[in-house]
PDB file of C-alpha atoms in Angstrom:
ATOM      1  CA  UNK A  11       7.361   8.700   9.036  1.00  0.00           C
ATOM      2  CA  UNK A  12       4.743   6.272   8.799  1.00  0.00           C
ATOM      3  CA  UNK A  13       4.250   3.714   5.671  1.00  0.00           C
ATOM      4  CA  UNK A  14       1.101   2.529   4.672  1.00  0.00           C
ATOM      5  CA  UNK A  15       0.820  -1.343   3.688  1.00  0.00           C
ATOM      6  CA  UNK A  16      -1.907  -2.773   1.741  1.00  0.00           C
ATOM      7  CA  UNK A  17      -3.544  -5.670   3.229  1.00  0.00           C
ATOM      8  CA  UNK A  18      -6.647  -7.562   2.100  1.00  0.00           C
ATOM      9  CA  UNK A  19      -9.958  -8.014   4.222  1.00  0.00           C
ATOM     10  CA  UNK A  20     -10.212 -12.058   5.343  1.00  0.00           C
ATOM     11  CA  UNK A  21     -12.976 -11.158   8.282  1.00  0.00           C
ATOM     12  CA  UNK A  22     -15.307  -8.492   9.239  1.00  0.00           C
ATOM     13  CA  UNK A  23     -16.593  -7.215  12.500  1.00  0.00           C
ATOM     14  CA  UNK A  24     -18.407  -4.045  13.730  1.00  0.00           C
ATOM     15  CA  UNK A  25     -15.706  -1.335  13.205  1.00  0.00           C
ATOM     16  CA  UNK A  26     -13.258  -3.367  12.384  1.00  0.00           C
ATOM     17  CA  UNK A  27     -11.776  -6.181  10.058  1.00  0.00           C
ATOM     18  CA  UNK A  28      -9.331  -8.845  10.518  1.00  0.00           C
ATOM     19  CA  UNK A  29      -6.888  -8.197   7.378  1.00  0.00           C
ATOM     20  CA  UNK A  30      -3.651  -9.788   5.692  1.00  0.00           C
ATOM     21  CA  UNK A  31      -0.686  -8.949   4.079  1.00  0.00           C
ATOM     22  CA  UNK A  32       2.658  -8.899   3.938  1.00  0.00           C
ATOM     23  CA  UNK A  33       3.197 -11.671   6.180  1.00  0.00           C
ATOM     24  CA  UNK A  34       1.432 -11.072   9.127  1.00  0.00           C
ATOM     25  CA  UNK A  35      -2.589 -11.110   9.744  1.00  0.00           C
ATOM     26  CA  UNK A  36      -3.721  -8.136  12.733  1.00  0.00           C
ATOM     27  CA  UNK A  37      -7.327  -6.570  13.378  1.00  0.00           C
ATOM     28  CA  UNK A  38      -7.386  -2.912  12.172  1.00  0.00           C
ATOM     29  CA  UNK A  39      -9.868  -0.167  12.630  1.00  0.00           C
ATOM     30  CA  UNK A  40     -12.437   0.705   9.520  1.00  0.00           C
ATOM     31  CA  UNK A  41     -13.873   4.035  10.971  1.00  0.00           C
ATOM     32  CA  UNK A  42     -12.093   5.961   8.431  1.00  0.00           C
ATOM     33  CA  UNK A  43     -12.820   3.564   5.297  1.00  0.00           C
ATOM     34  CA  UNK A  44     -16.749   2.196   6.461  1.00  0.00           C
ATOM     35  CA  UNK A  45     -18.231  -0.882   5.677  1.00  0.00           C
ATOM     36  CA  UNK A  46     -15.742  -3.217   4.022  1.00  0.00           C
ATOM     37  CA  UNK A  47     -16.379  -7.007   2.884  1.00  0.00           C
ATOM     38  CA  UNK A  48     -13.732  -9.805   2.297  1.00  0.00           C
ATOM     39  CA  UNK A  49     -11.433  -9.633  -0.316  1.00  0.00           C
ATOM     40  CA  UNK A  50     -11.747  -5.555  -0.514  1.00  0.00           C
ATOM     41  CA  UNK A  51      -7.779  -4.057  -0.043  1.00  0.00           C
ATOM     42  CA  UNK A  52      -6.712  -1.635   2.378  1.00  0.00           C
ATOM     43  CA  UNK A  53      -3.735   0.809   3.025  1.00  0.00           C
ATOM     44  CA  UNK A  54      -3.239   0.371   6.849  1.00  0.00           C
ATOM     45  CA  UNK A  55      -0.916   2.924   8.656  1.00  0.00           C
ATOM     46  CA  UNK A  56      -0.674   2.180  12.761  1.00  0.00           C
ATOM     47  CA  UNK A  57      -3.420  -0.441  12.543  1.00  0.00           C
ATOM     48  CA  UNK A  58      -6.083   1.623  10.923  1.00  0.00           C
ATOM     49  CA  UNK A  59      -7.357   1.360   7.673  1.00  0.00           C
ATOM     50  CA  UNK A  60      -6.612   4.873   5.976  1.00  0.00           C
ATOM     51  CA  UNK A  61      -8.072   4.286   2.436  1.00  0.00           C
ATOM     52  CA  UNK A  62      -9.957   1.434   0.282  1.00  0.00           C
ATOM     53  CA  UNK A  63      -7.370   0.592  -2.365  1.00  0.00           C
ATOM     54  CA  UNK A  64      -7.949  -1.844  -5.512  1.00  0.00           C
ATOM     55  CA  UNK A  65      -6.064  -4.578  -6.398  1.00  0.00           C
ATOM     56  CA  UNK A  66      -3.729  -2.996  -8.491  1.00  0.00           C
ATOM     57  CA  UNK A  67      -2.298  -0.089  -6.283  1.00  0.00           C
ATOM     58  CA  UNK A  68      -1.868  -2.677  -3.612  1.00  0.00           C
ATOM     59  CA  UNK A  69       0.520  -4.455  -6.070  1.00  0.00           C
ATOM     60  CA  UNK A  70       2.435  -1.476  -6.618  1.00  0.00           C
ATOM     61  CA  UNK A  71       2.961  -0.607  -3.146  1.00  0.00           C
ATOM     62  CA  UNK A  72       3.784  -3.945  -2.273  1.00  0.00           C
ATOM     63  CA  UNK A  73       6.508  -3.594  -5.124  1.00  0.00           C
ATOM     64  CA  UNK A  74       7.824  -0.226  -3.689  1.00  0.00           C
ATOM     65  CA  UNK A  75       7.903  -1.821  -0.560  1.00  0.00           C
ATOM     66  CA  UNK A  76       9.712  -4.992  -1.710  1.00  0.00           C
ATOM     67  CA  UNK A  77      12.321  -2.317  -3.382  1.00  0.00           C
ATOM     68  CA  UNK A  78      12.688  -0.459  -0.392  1.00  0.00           C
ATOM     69  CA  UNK A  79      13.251  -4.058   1.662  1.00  0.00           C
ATOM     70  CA  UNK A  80      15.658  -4.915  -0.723  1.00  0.00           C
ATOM     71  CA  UNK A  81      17.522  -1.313  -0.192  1.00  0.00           C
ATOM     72  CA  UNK A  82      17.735  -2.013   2.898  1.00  0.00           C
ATOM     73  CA  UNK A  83      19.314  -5.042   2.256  1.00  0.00           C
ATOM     74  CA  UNK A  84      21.958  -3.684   0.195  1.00  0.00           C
ATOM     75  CA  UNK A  85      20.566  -4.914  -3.137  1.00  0.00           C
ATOM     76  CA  UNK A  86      20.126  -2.860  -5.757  1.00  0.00           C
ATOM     77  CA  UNK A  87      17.178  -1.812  -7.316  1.00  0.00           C
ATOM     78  CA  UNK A  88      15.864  -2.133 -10.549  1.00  0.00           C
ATOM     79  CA  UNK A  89      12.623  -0.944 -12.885  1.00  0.00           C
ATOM     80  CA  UNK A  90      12.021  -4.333 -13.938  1.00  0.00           C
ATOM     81  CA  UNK A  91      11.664  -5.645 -10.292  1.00  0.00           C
ATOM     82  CA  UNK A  92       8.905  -2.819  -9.636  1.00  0.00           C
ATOM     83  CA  UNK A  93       6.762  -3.316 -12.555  1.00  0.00           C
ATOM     84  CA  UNK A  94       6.466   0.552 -13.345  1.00  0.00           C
ATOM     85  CA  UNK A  95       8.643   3.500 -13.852  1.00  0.00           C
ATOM     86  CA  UNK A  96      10.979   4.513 -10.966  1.00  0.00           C
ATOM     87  CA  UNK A  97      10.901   8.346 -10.585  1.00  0.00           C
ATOM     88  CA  UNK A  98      14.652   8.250 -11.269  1.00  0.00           C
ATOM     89  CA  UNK A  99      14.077   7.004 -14.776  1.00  0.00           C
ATOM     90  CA  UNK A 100      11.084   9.160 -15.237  1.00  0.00           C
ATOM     91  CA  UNK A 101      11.940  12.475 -18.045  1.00  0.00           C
ATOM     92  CA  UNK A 102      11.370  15.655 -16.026  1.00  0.00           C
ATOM     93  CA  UNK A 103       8.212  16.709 -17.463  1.00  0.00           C
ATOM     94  CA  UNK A 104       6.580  13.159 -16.349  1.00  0.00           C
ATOM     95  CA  UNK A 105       8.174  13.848 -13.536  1.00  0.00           C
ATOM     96  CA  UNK A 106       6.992  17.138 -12.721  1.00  0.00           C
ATOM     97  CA  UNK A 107       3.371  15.647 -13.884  1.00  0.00           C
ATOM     98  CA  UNK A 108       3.518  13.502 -10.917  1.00  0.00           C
ATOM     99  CA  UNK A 109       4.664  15.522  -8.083  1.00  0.00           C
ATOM    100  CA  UNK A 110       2.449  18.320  -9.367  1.00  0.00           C
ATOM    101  CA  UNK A 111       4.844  20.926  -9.679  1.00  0.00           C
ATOM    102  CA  UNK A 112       4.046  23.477 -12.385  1.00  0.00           C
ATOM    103  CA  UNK A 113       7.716  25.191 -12.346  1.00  0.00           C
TER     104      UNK A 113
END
């Protein structure tokens, strides 16, 4: 399985961009993504810059991410740490909305 993590351009170069998040700064790839500029978010999976996120959706992955760390840990997890709706207290028709099941 392989997790993407948003991380926000500091530096550009030809095909790439240095980029930082989560606590660690790395050069990724931007061949999939294009031109980028500082400050513009990414989802990086294996060092490569998959998608152009915005601000926003990199907060909420970093929150999934923070629950999933905390897991992990043994803590438990709940919706007021993530800041949205967990799926498990999510009604099954929202539910269904989401996944996009129609059954």
């Amino acid at each position: 399985m392989c997790i993407g993590i948003p991380m926000q351009v500091i530096r550009v170069e030809p095909g790439h961009a240095w980029v930082a998040g989560r606590g660690e700064v790395k050069r990724v790839g931007t061949a999939l993504v294009g031109d980028c500029a500082e400050r513009d978010w990414l989802l990086v999976f294996l060092d490569t810059a998959r998608e152009r996120i915005d601000a926003q959706r990199a907060a909420e992955v970093n929150a999934v991410l923070d629950l999933l760390q905390g897991a992990l840990a043994g803590a438990p997890a709940t919706t007021a740490e993530a800041g949205f709706a967990l799926p498990s207290n999510m009604d099954p028709t929202t539910l269904a909305a989401l996944t996009g099941r129609t059954d």
